[in-house]
mmCIF file with all atom_site columns, C-alpha atoms in Angstrom:
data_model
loop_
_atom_site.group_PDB
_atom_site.id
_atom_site.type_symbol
_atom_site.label_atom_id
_atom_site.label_alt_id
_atom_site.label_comp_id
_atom_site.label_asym_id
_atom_site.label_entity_id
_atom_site.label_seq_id
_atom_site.pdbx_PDB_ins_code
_atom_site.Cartn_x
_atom_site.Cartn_y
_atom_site.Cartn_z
_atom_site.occupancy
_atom_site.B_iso_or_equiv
_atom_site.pdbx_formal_charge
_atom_site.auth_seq_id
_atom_site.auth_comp_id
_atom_site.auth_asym_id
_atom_site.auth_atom_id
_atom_site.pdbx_PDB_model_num
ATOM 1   C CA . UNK V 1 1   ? 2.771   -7.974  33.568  1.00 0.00 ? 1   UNK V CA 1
ATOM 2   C CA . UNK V 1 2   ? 2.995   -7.697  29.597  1.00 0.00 ? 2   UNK V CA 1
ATOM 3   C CA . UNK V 1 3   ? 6.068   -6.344  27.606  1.00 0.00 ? 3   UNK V CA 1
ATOM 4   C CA . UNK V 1 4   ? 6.882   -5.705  24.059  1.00 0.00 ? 4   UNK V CA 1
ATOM 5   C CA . UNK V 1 5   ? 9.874   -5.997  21.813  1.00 0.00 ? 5   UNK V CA 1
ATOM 6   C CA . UNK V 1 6   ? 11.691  -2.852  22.425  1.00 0.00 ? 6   UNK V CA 1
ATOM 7   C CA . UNK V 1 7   ? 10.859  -1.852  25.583  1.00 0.00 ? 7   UNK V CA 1
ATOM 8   C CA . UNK V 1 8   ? 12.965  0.285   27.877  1.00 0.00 ? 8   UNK V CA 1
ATOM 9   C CA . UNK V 1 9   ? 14.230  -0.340  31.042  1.00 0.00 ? 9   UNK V CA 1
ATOM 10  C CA . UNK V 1 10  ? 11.738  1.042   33.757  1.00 0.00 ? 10  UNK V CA 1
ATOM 11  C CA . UNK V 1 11  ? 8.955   1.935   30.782  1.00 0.00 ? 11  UNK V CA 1
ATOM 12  C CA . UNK V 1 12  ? 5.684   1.256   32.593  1.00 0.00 ? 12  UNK V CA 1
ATOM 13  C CA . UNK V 1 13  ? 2.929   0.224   30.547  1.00 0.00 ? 13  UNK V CA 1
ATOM 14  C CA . UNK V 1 14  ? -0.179  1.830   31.504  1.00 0.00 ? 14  UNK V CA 1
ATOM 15  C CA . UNK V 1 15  ? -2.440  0.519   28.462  1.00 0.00 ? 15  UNK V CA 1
ATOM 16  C CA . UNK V 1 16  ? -2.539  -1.876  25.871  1.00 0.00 ? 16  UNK V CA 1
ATOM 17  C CA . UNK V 1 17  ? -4.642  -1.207  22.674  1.00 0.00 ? 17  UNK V CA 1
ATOM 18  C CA . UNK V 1 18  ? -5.748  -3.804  21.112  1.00 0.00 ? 18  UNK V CA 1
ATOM 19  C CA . UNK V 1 19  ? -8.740  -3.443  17.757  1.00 0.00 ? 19  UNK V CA 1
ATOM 20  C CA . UNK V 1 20  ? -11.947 -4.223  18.448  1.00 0.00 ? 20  UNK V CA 1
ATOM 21  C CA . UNK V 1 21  ? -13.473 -7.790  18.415  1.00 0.00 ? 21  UNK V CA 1
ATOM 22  C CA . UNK V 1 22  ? -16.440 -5.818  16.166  1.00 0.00 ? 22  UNK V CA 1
ATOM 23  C CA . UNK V 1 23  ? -12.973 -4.930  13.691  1.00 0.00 ? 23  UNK V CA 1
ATOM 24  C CA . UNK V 1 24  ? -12.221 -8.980  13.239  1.00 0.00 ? 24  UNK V CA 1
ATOM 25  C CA . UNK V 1 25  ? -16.295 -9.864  12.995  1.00 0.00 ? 25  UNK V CA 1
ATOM 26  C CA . UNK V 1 26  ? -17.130 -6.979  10.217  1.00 0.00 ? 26  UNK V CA 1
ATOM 27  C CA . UNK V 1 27  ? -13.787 -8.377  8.585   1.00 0.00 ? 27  UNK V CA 1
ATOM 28  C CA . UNK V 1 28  ? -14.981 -11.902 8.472   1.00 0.00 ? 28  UNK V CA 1
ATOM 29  C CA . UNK V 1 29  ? -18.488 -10.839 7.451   1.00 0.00 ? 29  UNK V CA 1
ATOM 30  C CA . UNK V 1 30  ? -16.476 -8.501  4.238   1.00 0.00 ? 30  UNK V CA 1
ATOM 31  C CA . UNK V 1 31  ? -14.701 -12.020 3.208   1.00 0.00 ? 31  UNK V CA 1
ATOM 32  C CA . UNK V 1 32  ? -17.629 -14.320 3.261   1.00 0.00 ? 32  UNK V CA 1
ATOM 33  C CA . UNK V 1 33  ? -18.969 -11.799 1.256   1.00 0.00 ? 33  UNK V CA 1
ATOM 34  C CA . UNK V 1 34  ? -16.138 -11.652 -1.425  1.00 0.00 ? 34  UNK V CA 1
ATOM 35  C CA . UNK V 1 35  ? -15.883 -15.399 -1.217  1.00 0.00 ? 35  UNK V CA 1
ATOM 36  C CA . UNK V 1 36  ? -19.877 -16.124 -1.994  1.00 0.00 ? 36  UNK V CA 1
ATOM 37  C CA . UNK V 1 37  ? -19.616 -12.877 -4.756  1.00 0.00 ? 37  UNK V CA 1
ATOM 38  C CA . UNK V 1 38  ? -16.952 -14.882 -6.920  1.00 0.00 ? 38  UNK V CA 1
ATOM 39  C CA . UNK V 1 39  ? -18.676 -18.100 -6.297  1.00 0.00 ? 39  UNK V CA 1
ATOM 40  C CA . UNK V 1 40  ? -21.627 -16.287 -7.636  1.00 0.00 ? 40  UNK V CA 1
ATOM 41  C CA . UNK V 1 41  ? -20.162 -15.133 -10.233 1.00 0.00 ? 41  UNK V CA 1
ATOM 42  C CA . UNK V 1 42  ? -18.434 -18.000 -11.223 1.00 0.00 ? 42  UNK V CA 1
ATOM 43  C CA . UNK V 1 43  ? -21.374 -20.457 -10.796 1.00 0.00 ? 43  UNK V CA 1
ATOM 44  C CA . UNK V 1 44  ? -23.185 -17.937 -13.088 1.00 0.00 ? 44  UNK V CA 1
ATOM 45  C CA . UNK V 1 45  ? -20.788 -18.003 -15.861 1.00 0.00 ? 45  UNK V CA 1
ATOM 46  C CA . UNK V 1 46  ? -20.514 -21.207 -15.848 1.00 0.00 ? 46  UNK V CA 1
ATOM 47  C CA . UNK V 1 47  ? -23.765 -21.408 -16.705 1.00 0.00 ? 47  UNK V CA 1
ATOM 48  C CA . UNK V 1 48  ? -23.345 -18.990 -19.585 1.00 0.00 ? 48  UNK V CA 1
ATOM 49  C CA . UNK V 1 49  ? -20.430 -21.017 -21.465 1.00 0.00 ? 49  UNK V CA 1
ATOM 50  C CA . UNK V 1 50  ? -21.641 -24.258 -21.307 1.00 0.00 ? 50  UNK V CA 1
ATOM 51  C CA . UNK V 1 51  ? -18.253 -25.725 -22.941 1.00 0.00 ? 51  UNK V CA 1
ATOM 52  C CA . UNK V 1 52  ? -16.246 -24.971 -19.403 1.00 0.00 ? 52  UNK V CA 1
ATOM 53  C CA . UNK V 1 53  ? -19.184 -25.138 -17.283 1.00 0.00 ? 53  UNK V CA 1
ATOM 54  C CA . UNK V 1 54  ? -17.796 -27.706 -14.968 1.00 0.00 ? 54  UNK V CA 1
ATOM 55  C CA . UNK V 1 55  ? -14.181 -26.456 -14.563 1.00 0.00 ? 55  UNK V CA 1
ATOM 56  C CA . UNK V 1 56  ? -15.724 -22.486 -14.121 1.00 0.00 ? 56  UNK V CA 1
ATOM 57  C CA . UNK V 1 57  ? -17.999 -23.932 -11.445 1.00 0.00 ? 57  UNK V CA 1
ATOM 58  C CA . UNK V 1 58  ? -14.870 -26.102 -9.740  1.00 0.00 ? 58  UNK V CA 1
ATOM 59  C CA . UNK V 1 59  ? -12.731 -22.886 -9.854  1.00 0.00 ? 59  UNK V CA 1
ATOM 60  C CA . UNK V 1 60  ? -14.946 -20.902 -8.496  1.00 0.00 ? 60  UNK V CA 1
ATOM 61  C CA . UNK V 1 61  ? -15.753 -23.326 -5.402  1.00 0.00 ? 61  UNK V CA 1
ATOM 62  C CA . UNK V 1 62  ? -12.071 -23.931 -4.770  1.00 0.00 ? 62  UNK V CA 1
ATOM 63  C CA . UNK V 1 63  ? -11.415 -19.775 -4.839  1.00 0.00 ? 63  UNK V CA 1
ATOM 64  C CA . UNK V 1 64  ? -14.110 -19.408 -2.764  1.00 0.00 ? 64  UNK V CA 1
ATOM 65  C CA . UNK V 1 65  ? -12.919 -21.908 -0.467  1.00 0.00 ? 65  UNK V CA 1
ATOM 66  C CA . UNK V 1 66  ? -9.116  -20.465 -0.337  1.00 0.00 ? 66  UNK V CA 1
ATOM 67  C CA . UNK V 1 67  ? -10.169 -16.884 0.290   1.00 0.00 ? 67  UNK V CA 1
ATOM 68  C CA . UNK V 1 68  ? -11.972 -17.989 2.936   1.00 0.00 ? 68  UNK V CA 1
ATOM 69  C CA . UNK V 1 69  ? -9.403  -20.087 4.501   1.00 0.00 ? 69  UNK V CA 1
ATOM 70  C CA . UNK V 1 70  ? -6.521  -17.972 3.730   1.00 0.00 ? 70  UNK V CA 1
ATOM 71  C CA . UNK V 1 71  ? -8.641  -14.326 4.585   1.00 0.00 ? 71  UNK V CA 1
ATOM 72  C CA . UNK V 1 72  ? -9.856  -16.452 7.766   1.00 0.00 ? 72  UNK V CA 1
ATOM 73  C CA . UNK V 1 73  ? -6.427  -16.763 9.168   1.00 0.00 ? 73  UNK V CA 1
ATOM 74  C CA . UNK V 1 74  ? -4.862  -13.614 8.172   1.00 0.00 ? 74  UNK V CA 1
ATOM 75  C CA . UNK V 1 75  ? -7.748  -11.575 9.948   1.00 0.00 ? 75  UNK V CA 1
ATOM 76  C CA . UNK V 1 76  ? -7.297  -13.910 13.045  1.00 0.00 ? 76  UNK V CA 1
ATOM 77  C CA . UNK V 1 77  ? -3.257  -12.817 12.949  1.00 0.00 ? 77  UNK V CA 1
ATOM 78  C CA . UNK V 1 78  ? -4.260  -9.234  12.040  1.00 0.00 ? 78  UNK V CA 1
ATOM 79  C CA . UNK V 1 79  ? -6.307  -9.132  15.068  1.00 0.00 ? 79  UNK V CA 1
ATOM 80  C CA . UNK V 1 80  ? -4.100  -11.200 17.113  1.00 0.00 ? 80  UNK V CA 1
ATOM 81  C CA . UNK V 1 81  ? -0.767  -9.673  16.470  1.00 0.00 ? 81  UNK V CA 1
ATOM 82  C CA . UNK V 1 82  ? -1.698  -5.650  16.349  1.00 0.00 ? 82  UNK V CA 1
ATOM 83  C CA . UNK V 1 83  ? -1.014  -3.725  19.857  1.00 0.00 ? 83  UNK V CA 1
ATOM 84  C CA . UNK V 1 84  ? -0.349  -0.326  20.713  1.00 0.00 ? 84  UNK V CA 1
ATOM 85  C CA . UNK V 1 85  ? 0.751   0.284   24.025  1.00 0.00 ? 85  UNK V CA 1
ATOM 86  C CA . UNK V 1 86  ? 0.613   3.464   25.817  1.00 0.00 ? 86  UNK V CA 1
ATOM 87  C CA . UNK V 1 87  ? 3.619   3.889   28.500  1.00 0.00 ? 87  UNK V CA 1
ATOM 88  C CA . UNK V 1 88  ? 4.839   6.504   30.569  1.00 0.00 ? 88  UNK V CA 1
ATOM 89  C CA . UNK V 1 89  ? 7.435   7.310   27.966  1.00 0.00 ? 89  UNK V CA 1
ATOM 90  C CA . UNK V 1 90  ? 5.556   6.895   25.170  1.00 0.00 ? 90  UNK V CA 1
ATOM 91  C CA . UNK V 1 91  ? 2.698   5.674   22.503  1.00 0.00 ? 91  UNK V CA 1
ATOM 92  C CA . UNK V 1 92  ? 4.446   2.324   20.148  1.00 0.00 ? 92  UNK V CA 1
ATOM 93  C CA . UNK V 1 93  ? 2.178   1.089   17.874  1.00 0.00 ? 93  UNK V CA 1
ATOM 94  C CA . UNK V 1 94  ? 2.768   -2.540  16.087  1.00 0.00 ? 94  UNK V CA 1
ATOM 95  C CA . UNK V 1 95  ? 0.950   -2.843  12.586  1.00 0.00 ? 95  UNK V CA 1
ATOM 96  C CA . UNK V 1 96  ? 0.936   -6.303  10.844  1.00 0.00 ? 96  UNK V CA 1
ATOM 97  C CA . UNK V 1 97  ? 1.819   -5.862  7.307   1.00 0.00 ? 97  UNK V CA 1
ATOM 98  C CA . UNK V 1 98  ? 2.298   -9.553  5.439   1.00 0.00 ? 98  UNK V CA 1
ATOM 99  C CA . UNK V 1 99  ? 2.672   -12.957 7.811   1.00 0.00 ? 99  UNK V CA 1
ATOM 100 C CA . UNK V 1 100 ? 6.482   -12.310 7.932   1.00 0.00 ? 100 UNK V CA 1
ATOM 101 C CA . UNK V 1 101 ? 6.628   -8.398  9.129   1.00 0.00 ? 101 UNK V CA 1
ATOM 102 C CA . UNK V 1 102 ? 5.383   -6.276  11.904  1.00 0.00 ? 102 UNK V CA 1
ATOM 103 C CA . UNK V 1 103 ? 6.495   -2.874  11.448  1.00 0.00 ? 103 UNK V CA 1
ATOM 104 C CA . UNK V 1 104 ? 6.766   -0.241  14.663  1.00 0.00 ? 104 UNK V CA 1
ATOM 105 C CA . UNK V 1 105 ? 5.864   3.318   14.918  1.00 0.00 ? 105 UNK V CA 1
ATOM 106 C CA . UNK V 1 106 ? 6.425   5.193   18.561  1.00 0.00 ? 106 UNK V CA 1
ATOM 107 C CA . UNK V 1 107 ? 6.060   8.649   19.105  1.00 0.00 ? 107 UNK V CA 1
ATOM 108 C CA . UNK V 1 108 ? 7.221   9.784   22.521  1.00 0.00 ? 108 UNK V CA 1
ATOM 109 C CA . UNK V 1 109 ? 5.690   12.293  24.768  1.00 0.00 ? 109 UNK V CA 1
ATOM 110 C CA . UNK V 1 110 ? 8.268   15.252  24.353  1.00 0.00 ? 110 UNK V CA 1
ATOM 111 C CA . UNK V 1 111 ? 7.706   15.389  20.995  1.00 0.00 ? 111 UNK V CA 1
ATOM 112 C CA . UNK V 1 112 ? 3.690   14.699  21.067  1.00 0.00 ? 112 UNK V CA 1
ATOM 113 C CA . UNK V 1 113 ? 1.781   17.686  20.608  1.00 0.00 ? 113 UNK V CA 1
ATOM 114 C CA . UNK V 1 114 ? -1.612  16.793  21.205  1.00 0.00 ? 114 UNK V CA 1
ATOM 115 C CA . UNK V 1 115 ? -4.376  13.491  20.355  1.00 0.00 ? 115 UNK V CA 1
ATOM 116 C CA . UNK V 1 116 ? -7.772  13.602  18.608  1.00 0.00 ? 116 UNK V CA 1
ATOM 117 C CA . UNK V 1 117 ? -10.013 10.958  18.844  1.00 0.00 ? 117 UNK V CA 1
ATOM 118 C CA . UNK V 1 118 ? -12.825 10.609  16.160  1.00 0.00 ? 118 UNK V CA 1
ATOM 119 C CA . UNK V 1 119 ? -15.555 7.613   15.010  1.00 0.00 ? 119 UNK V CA 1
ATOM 120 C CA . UNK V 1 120 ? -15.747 6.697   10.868  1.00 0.00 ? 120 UNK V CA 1
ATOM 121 C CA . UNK V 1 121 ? -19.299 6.909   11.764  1.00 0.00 ? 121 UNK V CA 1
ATOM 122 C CA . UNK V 1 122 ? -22.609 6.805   13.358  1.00 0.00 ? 122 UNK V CA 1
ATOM 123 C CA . UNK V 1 123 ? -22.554 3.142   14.287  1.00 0.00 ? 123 UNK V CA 1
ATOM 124 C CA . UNK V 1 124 ? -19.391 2.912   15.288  1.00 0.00 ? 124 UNK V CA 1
ATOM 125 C CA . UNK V 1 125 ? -19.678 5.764   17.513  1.00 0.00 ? 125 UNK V CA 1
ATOM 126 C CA . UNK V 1 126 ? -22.682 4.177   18.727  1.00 0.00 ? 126 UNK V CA 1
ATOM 127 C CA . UNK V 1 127 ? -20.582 1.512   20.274  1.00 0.00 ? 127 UNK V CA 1
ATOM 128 C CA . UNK V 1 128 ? -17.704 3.762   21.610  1.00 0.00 ? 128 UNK V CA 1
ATOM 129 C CA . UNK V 1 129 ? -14.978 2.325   18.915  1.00 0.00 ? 129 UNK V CA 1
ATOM 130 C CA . UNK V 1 130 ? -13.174 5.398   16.970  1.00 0.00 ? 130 UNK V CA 1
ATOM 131 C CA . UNK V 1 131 ? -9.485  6.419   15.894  1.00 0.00 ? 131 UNK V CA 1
ATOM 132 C CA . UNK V 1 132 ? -7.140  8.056   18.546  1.00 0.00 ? 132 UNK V CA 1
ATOM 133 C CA . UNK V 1 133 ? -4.417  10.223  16.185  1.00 0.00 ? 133 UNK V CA 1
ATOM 134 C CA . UNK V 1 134 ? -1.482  11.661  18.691  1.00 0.00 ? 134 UNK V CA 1
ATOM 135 C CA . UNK V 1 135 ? 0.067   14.233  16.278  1.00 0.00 ? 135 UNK V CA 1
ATOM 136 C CA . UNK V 1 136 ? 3.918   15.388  16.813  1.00 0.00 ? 136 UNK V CA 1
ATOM 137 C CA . UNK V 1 137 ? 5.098   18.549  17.246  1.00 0.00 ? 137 UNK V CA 1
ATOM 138 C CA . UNK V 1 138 ? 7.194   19.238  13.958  1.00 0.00 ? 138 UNK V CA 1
ATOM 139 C CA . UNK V 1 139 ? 6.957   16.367  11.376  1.00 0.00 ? 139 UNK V CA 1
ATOM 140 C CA . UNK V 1 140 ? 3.771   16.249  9.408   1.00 0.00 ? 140 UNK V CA 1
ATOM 141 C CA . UNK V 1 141 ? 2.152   13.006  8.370   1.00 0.00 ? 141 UNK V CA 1
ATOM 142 C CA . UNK V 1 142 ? 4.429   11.251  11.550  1.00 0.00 ? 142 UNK V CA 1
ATOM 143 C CA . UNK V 1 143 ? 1.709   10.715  13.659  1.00 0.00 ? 143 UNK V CA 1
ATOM 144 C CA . UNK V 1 144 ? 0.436   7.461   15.269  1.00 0.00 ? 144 UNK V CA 1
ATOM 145 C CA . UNK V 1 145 ? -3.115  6.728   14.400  1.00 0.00 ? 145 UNK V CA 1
ATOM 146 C CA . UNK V 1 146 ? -4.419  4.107   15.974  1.00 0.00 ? 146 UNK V CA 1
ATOM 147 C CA . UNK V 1 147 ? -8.101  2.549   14.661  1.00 0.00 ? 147 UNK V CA 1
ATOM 148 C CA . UNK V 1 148 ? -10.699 0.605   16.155  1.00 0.00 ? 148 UNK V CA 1
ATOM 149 C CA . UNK V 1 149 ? -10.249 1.667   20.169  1.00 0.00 ? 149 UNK V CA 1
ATOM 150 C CA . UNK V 1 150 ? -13.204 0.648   22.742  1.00 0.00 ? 150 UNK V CA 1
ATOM 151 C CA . UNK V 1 151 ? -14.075 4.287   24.526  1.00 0.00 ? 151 UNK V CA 1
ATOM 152 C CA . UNK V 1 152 ? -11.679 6.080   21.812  1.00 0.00 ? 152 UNK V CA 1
ATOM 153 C CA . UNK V 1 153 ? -12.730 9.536   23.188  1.00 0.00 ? 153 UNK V CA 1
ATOM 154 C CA . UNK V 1 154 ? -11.929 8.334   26.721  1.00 0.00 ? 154 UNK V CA 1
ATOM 155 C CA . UNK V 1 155 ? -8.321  7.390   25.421  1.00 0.00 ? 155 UNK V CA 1
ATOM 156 C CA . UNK V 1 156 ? -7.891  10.696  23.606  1.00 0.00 ? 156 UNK V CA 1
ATOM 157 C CA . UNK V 1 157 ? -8.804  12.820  26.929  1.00 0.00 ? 157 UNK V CA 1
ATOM 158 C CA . UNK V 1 158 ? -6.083  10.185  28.907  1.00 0.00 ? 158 UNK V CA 1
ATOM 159 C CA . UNK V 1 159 ? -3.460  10.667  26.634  1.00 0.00 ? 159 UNK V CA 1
ATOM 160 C CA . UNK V 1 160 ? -3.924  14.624  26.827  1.00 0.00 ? 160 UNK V CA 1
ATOM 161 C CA . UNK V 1 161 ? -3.669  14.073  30.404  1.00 0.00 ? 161 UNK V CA 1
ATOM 162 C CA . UNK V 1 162 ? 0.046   11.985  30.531  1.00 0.00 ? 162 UNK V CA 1
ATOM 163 C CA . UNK V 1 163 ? 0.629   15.147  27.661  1.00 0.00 ? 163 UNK V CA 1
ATOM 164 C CA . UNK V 1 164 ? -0.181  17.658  30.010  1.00 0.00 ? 164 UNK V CA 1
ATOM 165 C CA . UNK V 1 165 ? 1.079   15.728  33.073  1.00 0.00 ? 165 UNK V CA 1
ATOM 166 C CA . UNK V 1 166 ? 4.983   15.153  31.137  1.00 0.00 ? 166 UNK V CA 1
ATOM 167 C CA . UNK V 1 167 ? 5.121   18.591  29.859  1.00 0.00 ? 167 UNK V CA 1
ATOM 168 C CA . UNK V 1 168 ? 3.836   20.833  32.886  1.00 0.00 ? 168 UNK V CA 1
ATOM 169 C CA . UNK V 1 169 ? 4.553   18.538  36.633  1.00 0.00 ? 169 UNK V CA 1
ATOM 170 C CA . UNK V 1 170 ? 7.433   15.630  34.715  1.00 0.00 ? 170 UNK V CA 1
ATOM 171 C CA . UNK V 1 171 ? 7.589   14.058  38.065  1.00 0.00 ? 171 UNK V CA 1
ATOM 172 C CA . UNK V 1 172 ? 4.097   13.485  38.721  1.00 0.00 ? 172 UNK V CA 1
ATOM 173 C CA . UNK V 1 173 ? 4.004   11.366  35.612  1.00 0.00 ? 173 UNK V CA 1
ATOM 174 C CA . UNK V 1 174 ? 5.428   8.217   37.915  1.00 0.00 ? 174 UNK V CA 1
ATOM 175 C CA . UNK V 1 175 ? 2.104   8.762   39.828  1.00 0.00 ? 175 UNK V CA 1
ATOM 176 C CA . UNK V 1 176 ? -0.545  8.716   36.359  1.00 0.00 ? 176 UNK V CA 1
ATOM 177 C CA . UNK V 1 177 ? -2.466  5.372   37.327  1.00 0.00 ? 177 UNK V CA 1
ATOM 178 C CA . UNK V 1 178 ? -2.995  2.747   34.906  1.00 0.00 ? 178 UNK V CA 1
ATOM 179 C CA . UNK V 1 179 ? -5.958  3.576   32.132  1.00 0.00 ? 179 UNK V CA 1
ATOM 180 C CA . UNK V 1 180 ? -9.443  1.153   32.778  1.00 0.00 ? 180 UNK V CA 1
ATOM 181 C CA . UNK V 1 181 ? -11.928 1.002   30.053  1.00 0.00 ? 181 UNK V CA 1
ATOM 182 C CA . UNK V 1 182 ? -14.695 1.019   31.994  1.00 0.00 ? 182 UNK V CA 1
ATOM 183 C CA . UNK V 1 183 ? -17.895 3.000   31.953  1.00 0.00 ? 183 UNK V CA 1
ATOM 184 C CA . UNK V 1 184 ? -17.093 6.776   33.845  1.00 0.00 ? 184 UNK V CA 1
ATOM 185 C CA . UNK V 1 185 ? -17.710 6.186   37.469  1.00 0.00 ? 185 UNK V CA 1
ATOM 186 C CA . UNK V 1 186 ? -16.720 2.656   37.489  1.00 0.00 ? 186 UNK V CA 1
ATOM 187 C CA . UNK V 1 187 ? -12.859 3.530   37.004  1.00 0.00 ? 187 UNK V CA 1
ATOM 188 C CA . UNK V 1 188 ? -11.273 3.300   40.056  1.00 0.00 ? 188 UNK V CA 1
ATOM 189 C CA . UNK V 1 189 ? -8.919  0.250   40.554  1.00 0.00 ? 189 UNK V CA 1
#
């Protein structure tokens, strides 16, 4: 059974969100990128200004080499260390921001309004992975938006549900079962 810092006594969890494997791959992909670019660039310059031509070249290596080591590891923590958990209670979301803090943002259900679930795009809805917002009632720009969720429209329709369920029957939400991100029709537990 998982936890998280902060949780309440009783809080069920009924699903943990983590991003996307295809989030940490595409990020990977973006730094080898930046890291060959400035190599490139580099190498190329080097060439230009014959004086420096040796220390451009070297600096441009060793950059290249850092970014990836240092992007490498930060997109492993990223990936690693983001959650959002949906409870009975609530939605708390856990953002890394720099190696040393994780900030928090929770939203519970009394003062949820509703959730939207939309893709960036084409191939991303192609593979089910989109952004679940769950808006609040009164403050604006207080949501919790949550990117990068495997069958995000799935999610969306769920959290409506425990919306729905808290607001209308409050003691049926005890009996909401446990979210499975599975295929429809291949749900049951």
């Amino acid at each position: 059974m998982s936890s998280f810092d902060g949780q309440q006594e009783g809080e069920r969890i009924l699903y943990t969100i983590t991003p996307h494997a295809i989030h940490k791959y595409l990020a990977i992909a973006r730094l080898m990128f930046l890291a060959l670019f400035f190599f490139i660039v580099l190498w190329v310059i080097g060439g230009i200004v014959p004086a420096i031509t040796t220390v451009l070249r070297f600096t441009g290596f060793l950059l290249a080499i850092i970014l990836l080591i240092v992007g490498y590891w930060w997109n492993l923590t990223v990936f690693k260390k983001s959650r959002t958990y949906i409870t009975d209670r609530r939605i708390i979301r856990f953002d890394v921001v720099s190696p040393f803090f994780v900030t928090k943002r929770a939203l519970f259900w009394n003062e949820a309004l509703k959730s939207k679930a939309y893709a960036s795009n084409i191939f991303f809805r192609s593979f089910k992975i989109g952004t679940i917002d769950v808006e609040p009632q009164l403050a604006e720009h207080e949501d919790v938006r949550v990117p990068d969720v495997y069958y995000f429209e799935d999610l969306a329709n769920y959290i409506d549900k425990i919306l729905f369920t808290f607001k209308n029957k409050p003691g049926d939400i005890a009996s909401i079962k446990p979210f499975v991100p599975q295929p429809k029709g291949q749900r049951d537990l």
